[in-house]
Coordinates of C-alpha atoms in Angstrom, one line a residue:
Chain K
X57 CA 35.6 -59.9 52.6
X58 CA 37.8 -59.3 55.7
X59 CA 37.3 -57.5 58.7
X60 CA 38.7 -54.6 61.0
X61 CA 37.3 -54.6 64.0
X62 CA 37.6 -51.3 66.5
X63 CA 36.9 -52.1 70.2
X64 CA 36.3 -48.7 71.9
X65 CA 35.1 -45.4 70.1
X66 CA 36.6 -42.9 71.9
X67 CA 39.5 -40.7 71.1
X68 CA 41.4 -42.9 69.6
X69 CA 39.4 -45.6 68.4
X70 CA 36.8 -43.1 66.5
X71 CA 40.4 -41.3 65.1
X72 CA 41.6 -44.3 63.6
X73 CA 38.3 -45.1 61.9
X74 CA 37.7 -42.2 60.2
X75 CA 41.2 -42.3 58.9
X76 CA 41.4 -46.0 58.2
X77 CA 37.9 -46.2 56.5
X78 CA 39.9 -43.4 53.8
X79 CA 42.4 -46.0 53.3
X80 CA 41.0 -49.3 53.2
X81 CA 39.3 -50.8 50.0
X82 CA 35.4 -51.2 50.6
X83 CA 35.5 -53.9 48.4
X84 CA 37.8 -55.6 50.1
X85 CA 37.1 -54.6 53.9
X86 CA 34.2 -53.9 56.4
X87 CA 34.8 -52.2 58.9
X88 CA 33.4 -52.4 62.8
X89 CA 33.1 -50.6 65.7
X90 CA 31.8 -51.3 68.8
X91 CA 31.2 -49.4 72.0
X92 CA 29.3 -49.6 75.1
X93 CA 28.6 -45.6 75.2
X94 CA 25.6 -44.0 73.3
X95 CA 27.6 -41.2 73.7
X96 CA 31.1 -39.5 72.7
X97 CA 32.4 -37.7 75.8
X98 CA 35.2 -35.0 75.2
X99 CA 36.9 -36.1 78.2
X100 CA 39.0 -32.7 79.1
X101 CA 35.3 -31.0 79.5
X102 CA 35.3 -32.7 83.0
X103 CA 37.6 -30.2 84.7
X104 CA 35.4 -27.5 83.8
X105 CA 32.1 -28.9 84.9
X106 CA 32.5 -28.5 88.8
X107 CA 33.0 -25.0 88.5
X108 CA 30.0 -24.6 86.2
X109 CA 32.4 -23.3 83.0
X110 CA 31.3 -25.9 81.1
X111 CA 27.3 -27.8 82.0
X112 CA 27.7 -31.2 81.5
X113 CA 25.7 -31.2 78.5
X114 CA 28.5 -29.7 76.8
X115 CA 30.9 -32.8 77.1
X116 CA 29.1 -35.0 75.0
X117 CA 27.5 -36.2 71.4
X118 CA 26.7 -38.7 69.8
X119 CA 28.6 -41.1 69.3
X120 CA 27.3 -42.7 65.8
X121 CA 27.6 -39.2 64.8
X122 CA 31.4 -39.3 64.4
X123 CA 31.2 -43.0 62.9
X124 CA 32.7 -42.8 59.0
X125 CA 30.1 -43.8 56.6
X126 CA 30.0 -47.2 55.8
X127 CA 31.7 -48.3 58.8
X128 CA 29.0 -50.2 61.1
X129 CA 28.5 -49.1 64.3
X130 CA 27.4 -51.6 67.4
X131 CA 26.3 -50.4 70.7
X132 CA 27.2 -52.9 72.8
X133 CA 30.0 -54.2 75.9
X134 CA 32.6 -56.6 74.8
X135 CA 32.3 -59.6 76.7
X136 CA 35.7 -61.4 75.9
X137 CA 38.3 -60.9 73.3
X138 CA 40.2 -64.2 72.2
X139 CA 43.4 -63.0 70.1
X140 CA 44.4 -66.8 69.7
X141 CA 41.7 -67.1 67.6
X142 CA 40.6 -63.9 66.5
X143 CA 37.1 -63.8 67.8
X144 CA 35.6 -60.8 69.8
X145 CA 32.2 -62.1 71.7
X146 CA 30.0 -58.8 72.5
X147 CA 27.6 -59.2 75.5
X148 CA 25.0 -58.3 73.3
X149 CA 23.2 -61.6 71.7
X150 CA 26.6 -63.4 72.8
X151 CA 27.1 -61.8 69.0
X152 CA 30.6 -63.9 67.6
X153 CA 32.7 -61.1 65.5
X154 CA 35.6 -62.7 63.6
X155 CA 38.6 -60.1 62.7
X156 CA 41.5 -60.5 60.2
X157 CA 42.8 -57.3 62.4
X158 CA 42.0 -55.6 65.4
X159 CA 42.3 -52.2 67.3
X160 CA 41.6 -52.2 71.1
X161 CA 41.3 -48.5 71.9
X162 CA 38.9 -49.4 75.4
X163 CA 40.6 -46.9 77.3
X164 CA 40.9 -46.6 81.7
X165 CA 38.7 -46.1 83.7
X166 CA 38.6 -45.0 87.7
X167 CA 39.1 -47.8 90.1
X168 CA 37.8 -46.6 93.7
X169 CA 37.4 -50.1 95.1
X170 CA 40.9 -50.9 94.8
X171 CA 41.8 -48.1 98.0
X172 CA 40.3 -49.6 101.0
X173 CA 37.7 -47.4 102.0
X174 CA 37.0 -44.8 99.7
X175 CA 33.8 -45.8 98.0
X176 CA 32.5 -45.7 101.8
X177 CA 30.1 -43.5 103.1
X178 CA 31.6 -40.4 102.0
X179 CA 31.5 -41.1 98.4
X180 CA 29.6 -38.4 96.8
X181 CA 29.1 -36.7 99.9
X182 CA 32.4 -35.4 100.8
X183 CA 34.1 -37.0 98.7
X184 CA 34.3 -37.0 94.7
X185 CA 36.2 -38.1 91.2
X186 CA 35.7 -35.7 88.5
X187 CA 36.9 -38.4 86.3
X188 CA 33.1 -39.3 85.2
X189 CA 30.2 -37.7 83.9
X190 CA 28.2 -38.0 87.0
X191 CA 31.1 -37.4 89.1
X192 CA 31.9 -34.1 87.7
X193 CA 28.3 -33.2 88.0
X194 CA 27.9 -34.3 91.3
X195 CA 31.6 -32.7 92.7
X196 CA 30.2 -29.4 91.0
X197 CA 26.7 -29.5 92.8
X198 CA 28.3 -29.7 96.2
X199 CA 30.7 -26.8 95.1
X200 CA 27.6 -24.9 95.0
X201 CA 26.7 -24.5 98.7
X202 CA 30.2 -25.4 100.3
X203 CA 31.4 -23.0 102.6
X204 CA 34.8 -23.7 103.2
X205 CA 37.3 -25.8 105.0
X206 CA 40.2 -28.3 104.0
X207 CA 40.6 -29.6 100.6
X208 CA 42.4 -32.2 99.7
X209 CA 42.9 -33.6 96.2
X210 CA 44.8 -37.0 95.9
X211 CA 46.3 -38.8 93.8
X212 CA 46.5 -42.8 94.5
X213 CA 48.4 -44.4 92.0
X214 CA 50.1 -43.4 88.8
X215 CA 50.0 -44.0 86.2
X216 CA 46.3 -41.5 85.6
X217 CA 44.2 -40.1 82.5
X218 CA 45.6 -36.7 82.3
X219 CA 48.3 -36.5 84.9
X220 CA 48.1 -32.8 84.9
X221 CA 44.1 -32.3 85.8
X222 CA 44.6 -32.8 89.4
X223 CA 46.9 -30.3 89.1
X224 CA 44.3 -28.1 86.9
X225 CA 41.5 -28.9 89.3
X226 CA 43.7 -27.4 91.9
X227 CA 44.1 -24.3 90.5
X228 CA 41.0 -24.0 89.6
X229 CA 39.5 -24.3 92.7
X230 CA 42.2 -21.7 93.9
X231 CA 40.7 -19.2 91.6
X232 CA 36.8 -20.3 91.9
X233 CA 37.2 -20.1 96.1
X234 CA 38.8 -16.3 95.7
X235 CA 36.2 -15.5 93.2
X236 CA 33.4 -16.4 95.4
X237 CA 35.0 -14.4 97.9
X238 CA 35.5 -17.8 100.0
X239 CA 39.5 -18.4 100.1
X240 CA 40.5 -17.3 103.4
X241 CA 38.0 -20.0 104.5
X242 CA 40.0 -22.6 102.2
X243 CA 43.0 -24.5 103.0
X244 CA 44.0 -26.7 99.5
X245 CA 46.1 -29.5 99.8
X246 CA 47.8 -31.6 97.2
X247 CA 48.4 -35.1 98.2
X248 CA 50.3 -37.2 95.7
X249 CA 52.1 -40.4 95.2
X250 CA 55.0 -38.3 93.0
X251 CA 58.0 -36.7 94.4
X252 CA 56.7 -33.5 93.4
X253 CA 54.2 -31.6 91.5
X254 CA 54.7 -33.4 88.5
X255 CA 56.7 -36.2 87.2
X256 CA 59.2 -34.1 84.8
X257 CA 61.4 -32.4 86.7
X258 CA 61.7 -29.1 84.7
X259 CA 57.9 -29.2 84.7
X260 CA 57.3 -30.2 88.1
X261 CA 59.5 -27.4 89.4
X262 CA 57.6 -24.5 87.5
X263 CA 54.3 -26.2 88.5
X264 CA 55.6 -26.4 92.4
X265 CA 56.2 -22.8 92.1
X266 CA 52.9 -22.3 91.4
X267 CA 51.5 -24.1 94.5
X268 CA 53.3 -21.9 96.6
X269 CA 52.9 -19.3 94.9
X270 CA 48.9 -20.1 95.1
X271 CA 48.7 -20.9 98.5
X272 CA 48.3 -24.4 98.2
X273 CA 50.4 -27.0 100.0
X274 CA 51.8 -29.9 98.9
X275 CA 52.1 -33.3 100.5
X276 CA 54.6 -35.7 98.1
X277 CA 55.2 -39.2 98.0
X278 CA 52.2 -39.6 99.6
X279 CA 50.8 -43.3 99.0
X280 CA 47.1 -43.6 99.9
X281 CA 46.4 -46.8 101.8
X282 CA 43.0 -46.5 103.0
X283 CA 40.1 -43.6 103.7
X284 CA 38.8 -43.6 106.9
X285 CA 35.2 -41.9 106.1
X286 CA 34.2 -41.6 109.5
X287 CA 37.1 -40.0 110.9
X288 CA 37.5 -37.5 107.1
X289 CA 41.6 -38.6 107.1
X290 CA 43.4 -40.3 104.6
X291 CA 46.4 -42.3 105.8
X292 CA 49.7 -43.4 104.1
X293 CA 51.5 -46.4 103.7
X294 CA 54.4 -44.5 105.9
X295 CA 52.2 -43.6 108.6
X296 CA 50.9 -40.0 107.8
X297 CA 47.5 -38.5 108.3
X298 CA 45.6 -36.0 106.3
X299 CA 42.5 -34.8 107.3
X300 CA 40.0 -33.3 105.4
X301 CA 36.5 -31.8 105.1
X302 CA 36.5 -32.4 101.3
X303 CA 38.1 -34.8 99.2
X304 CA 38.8 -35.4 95.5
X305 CA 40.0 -38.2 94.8
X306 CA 42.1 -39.3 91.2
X307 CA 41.4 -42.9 92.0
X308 CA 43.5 -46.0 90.7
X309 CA 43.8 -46.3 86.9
X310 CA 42.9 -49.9 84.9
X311 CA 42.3 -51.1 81.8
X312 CA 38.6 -52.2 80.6
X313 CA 36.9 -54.8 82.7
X314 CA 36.7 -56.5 79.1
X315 CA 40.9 -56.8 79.4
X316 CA 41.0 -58.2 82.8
X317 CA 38.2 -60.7 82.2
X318 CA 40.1 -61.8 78.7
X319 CA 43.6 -62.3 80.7
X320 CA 45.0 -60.1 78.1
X321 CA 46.4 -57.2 80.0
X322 CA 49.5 -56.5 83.0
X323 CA 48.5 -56.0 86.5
X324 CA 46.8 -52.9 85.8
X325 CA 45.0 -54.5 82.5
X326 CA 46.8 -52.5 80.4
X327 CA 48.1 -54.3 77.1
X328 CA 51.5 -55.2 76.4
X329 CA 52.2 -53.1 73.4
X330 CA 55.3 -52.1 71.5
X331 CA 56.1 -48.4 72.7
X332 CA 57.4 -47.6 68.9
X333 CA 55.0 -49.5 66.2
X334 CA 51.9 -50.0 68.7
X335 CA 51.6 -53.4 67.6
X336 CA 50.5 -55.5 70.5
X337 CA 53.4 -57.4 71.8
X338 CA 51.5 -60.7 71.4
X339 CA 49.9 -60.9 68.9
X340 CA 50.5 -59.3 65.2
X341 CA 47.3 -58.9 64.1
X342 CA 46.7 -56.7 67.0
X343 CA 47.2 -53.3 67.5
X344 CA 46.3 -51.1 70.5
X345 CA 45.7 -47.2 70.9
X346 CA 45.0 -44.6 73.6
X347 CA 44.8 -45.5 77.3
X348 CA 44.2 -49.4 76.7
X349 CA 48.0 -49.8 76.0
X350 CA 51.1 -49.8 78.4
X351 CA 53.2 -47.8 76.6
X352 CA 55.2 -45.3 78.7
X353 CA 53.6 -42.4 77.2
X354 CA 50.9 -40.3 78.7
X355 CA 47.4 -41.7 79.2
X356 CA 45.9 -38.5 77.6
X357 CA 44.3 -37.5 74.5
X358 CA 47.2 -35.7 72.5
X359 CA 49.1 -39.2 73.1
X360 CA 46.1 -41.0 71.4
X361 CA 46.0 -38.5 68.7
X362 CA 49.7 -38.2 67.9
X363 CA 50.3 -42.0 67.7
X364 CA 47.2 -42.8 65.6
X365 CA 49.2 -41.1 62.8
X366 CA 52.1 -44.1 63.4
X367 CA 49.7 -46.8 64.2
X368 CA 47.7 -45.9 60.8
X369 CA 50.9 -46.3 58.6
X370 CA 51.8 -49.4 60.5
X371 CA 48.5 -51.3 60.2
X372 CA 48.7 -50.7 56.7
X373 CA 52.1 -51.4 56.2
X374 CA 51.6 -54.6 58.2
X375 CA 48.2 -55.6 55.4
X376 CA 50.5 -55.4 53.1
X377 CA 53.5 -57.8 53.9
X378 CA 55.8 -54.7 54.7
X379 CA 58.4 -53.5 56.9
X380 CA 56.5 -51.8 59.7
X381 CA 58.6 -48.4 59.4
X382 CA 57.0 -45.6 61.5
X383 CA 58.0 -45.5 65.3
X384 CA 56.0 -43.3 67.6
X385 CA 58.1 -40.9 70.0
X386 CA 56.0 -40.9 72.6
X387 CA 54.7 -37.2 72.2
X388 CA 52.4 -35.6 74.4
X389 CA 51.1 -31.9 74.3
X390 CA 49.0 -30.7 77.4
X391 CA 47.8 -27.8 78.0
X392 CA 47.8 -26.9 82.0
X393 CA 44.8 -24.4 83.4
X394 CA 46.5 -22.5 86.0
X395 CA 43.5 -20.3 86.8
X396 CA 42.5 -16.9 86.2
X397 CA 42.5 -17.1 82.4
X398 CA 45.5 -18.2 82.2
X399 CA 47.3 -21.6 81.0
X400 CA 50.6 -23.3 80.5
X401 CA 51.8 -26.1 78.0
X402 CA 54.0 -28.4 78.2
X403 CA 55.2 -30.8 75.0
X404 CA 56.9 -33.9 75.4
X405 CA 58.2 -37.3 74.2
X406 CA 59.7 -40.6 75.3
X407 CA 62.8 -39.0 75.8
X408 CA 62.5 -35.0 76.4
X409 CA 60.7 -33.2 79.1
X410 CA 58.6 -30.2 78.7
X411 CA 60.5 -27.3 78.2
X412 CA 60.5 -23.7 78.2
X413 CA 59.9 -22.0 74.5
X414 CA 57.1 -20.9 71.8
X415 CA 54.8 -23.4 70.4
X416 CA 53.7 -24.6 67.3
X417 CA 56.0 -21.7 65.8
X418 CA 59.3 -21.5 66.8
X419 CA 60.2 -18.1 68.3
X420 CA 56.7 -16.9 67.8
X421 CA 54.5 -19.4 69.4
X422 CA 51.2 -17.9 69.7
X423 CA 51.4 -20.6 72.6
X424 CA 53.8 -20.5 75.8
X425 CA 55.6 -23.2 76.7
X426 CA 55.8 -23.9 80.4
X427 CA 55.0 -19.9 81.2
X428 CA 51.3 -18.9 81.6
X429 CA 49.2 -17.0 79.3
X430 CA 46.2 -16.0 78.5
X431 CA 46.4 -17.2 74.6
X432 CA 47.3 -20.7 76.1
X433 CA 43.9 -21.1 77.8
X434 CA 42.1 -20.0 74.9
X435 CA 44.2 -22.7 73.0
X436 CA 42.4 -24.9 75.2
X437 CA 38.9 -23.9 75.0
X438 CA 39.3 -23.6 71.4
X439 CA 40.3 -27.2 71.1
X440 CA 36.9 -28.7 72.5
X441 CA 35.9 -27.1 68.6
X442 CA 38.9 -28.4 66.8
X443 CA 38.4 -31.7 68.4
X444 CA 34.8 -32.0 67.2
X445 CA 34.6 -30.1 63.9
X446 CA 38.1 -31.5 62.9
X447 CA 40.0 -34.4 64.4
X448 CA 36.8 -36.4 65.1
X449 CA 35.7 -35.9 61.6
X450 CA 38.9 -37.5 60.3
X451 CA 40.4 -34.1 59.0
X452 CA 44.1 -34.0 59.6
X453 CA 45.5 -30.7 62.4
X454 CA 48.0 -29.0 61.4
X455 CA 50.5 -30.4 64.4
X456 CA 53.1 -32.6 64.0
X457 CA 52.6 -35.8 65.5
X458 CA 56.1 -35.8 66.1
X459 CA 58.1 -33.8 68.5
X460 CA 59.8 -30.6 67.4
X461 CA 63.0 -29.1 69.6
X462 CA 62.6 -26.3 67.7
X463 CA 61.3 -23.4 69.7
X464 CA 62.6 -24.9 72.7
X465 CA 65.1 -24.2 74.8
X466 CA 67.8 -26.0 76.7
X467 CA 69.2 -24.6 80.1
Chain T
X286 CA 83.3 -53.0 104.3
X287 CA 80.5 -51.7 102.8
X288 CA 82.5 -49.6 100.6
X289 CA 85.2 -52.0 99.5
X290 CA 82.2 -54.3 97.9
X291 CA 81.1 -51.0 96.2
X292 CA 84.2 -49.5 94.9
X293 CA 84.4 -51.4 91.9
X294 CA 81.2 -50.8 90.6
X295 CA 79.8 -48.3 88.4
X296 CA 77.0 -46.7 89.0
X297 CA 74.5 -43.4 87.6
X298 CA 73.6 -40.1 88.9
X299 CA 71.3 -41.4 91.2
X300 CA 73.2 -44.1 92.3
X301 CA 71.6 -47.7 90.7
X302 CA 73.9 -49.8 89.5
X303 CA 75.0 -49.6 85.5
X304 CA 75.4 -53.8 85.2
X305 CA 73.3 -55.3 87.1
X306 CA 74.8 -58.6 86.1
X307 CA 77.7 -57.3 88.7
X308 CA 75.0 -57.8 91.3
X309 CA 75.5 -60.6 94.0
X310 CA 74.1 -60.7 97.6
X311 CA 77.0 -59.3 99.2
X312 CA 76.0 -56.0 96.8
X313 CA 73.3 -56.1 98.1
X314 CA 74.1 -56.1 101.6
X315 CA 76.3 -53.4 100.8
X316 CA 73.7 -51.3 98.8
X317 CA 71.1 -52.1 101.9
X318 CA 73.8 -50.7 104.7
X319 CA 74.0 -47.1 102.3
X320 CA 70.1 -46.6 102.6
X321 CA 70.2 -47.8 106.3
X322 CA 68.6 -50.8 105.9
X323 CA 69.7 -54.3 107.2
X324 CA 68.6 -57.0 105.4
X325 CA 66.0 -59.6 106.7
X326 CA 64.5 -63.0 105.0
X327 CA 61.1 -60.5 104.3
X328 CA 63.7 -57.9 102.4
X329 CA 65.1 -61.3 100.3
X330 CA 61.8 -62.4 99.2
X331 CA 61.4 -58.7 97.7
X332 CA 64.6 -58.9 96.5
X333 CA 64.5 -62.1 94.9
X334 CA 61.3 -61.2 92.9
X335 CA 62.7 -58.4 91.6
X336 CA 65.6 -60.3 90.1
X337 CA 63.5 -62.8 88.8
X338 CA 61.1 -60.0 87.4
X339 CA 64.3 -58.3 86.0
X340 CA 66.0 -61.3 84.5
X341 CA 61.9 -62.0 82.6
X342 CA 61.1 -58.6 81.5
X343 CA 64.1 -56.1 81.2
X344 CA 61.9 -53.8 83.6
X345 CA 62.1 -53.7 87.9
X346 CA 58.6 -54.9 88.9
X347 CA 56.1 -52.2 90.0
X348 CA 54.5 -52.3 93.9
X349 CA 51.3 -53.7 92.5
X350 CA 53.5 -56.4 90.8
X351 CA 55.6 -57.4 94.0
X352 CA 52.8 -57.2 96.2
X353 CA 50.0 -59.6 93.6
X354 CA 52.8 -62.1 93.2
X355 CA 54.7 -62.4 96.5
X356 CA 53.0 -62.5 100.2
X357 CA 54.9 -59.3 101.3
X358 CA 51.6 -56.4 101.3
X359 CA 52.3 -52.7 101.0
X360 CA 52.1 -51.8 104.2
X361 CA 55.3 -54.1 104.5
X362 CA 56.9 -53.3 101.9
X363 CA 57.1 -50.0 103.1
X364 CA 58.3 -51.1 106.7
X365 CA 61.1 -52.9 105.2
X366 CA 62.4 -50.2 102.6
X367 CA 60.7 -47.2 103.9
X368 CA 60.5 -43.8 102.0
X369 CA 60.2 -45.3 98.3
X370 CA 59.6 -49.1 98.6
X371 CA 59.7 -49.2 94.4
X372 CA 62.7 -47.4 93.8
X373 CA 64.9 -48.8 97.1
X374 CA 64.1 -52.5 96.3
X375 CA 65.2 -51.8 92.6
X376 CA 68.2 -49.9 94.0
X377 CA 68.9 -53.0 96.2
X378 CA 68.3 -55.4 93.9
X379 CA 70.9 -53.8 91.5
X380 CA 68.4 -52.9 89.0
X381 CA 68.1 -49.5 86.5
X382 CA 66.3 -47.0 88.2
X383 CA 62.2 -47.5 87.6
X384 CA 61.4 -46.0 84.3
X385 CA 57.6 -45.9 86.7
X386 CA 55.4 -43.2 85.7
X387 CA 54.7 -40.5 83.1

């Protein structure tokens, strides 16, 4: 019997088991899983929780709910992972787990103490991450009863999850302020280590439109060195200031504690993996998904989704002594809330930036590309269903996991 | 003088260097005196770990990279090639531009 061992249940890693355990031959393979989390958190839901669209409730299940049957499920933190000699030790009972082949799919997670400072005394009192559960839910209590003043969202280092929900959070608070009748009393800033809005230039022009076109200023190559939570300013390496009376802070991105303690990861414990076959660049055996890898793709959940397809093939190419044949693009596919009902979406790769067009149909669409509509946001509410109901549960979505040029247009 | 050093080389749209194995220290120099800069022993010990970074990996290291594995600190590296400290050493150094973030 020979075993497949899945660190992390998350997007990617519960993806790939329900497809793998299709695949595989029970006869021949057991399959494992193991996570820290009870539960499965739809990660996108976050946004949507400070302004009370979504309760935080609603951005969880489960998690052994979406395990495939016959695939065994253990709840537990990953103490070390030892590809040398294929052993994973879990931290709970110091339980040994010996693979044949392995999938780390452990994700990023926020880093606050790395920017001198910030998990100081304003932390959760004027200033908040709405990268976590219980940051969400505490960012969207003190939204409650705030009355207005200067907001800053920052960015400290990319690469992020999601490097367009700052930019979503932005807008949202644009359009939650005005509804509350509160946005004359609310300057919005946007602080970030990028150039621009975004880091596509076609993209980050439309989207730097928008800010001015919302009111909301911008402050660019802005690198955060240090919070001074007495004072509410954030300086820059280069000298600036930017005071604030609210802060939301898209804190440094890193790899699983479990990477850095196994000495397995770059500086940022992410895992050297081949950008095109997702094999890990170490060791063959080894295959890495979703945030946990370096590849230069988006950290975001269309990026795990799309490349499962290619890392599925190649796994079981690789089982079998073959030619490892499928090469992943790097596509993304991210839908942007620009507020009032509306959205935008942008779809990417490696090697094109988001452009303007009609997506999934050429010509027809229903969905925008880089405009906003209306139809595009409910593409994005209607995907916390299709995520659940379908692409948790293994079923395959009827996207390509490759980028299409068709529909788009060049200059 | 600058711009006799540079003449000969090719270089993209955003001006890094297409070869970066046409790269010497006089480039550099050269490169340095186009951004403004005038190059001290800190600005060498950057510049020296990028080329040894490059010549390794194929890639221009990141800040967190040059700053973990060298005693320059941010705040420096920011002194000595202010605006962009990432993408100036690269230029500098005579590396592709930093393929950076997504």
């Amino acid at each position: 019997m020979k075993t497949f061992l899945i660190l992390g249940a998350g997007t990617a890693g519960t993806l790939l088991a329900s497809r793998i355990s299709k695949k595989l031959n029970k006869n021949d393979w057991k399959i494992i899983i193991v996570e820290k989390e009870q539960n499965h958190y739809y990660q996108p839901g976050f946004l949507f929780v400070p302004f009370g669209i979504y309760k935080p409730k609603d951005t969880y299940r489960p998690n052994r709910k979406y395990i495939p049957s016959g695939a065994e499920f253990i709840n537990s933190e990953v103490d070390t992972i030892d590809p040398e000699v294929n052993k994973v030790t879990l931290v709970k009972d110091k339980q040994v787990i010996k693979y044949d082949y392995l999938v780390i799919a452990t994700g990023s997670t926020i880093r606050p103490a790395e920017t001198e400072g910030l998990l100081d005394g304003g932390w959760r009192k004027n200033i908040f991450d709405f990268y976590t559960p219980d940051g969400s839910e505490a960012l969207g209590k003190f939204l409650e009863n705030w009355q207005g003043g200067r907001l800053v969202v920052n960015i400290a280092e990319m690469p992020i999850k999601c490097p367009v929900a700052p930019l979503e959070f932005i807008f949202f608070a644009d359009w939650y302020f005005t509804k509350k009748g509160i946005r004359n009393k609310v300057e919005l800033v946007y602080s970030t280590p990028l150039s621009g809005a975004f880091t596509k230039p076609k993209a980050s022009a439309m989207l730097g439109d928008l800010m001015a076109k919302k009111n909301i200023k911008v402050e660019a190559d802005f690198a955060i060195s240090d919070v001074d939570s007495g004072k509410n300013v954030i300086h820059s390496y280069d000298g600036r200031e930017i005071p604030f009376d609210l802060m939301v802070s898209t804190p440094v991105n890193m790899g699983a504690p479990v990477i850095e303690r196994s000495s397995i990861g770059d500086d940022l414990h992410f895992i050297p993996t081949d950008k095109f076959t997702l094999q890990s660049k170490n060791w063959q055996n080894v295959f890495v998904l979703g945030d946990a890898s370096n590849i230069p793709a988006s950290k975001a959940g269309a990026v795990a989704h799309f490349s499962t397809g290619t890392a599925l093939k190649n796994i079981l190419a690789h089982i079998n002594g073959e030619e490892m044949l499928e090469k992943f693009d790097g596509h993304a596919n991210c839908f942007i809330e620009t507020g009032y009902g509306k959205a935008s979406l942008i779809d990417f790769n490696y090697d094109v930036e988001p452009l303007p067009g009609k997506y999934p149909v050429p010509g027809i669409g229903p969905m925008t590309l880089l405009g906003e509509s209306v139809i595009n946001h409910w593409g994005k509410l209607g995907f916390r269903y299709l995520y659940w109901e379908i692409l948790m549960r293994g079923w395959e979505v009827p996207l390509p996991d490759k980028l299409s040029m068709a529909g788009k247009k060049l200059d | 003088m600058a711009d006799d050093v540079l003449s000969k080389l090719k270089f993209d749209a955003d001006g890094y260097m297409e070869d970066s194995s046409a790269w010497n220290e006089k480039v550099a120099e050269a490169l340095a005196a186009k951004e403004g800069i005038k190059l001290t022993d800190r600005h060498w010990v950057v510049i020296k770990y990028c080329r040894d970074t490059f010549a390794k990996t194929g890639d221009a290291p990141s800040l967190r990279n040059i700053t973990k594995n060298t005693d320059v600190q941010t705040k420096e590296l920011y002194e000595l090639f202010p605006g962009g400290p990432g993408k100036l050493a690269a230029k500098v150094s005579g590396l592709k531009k930093p393929t950076g973030c997504i």
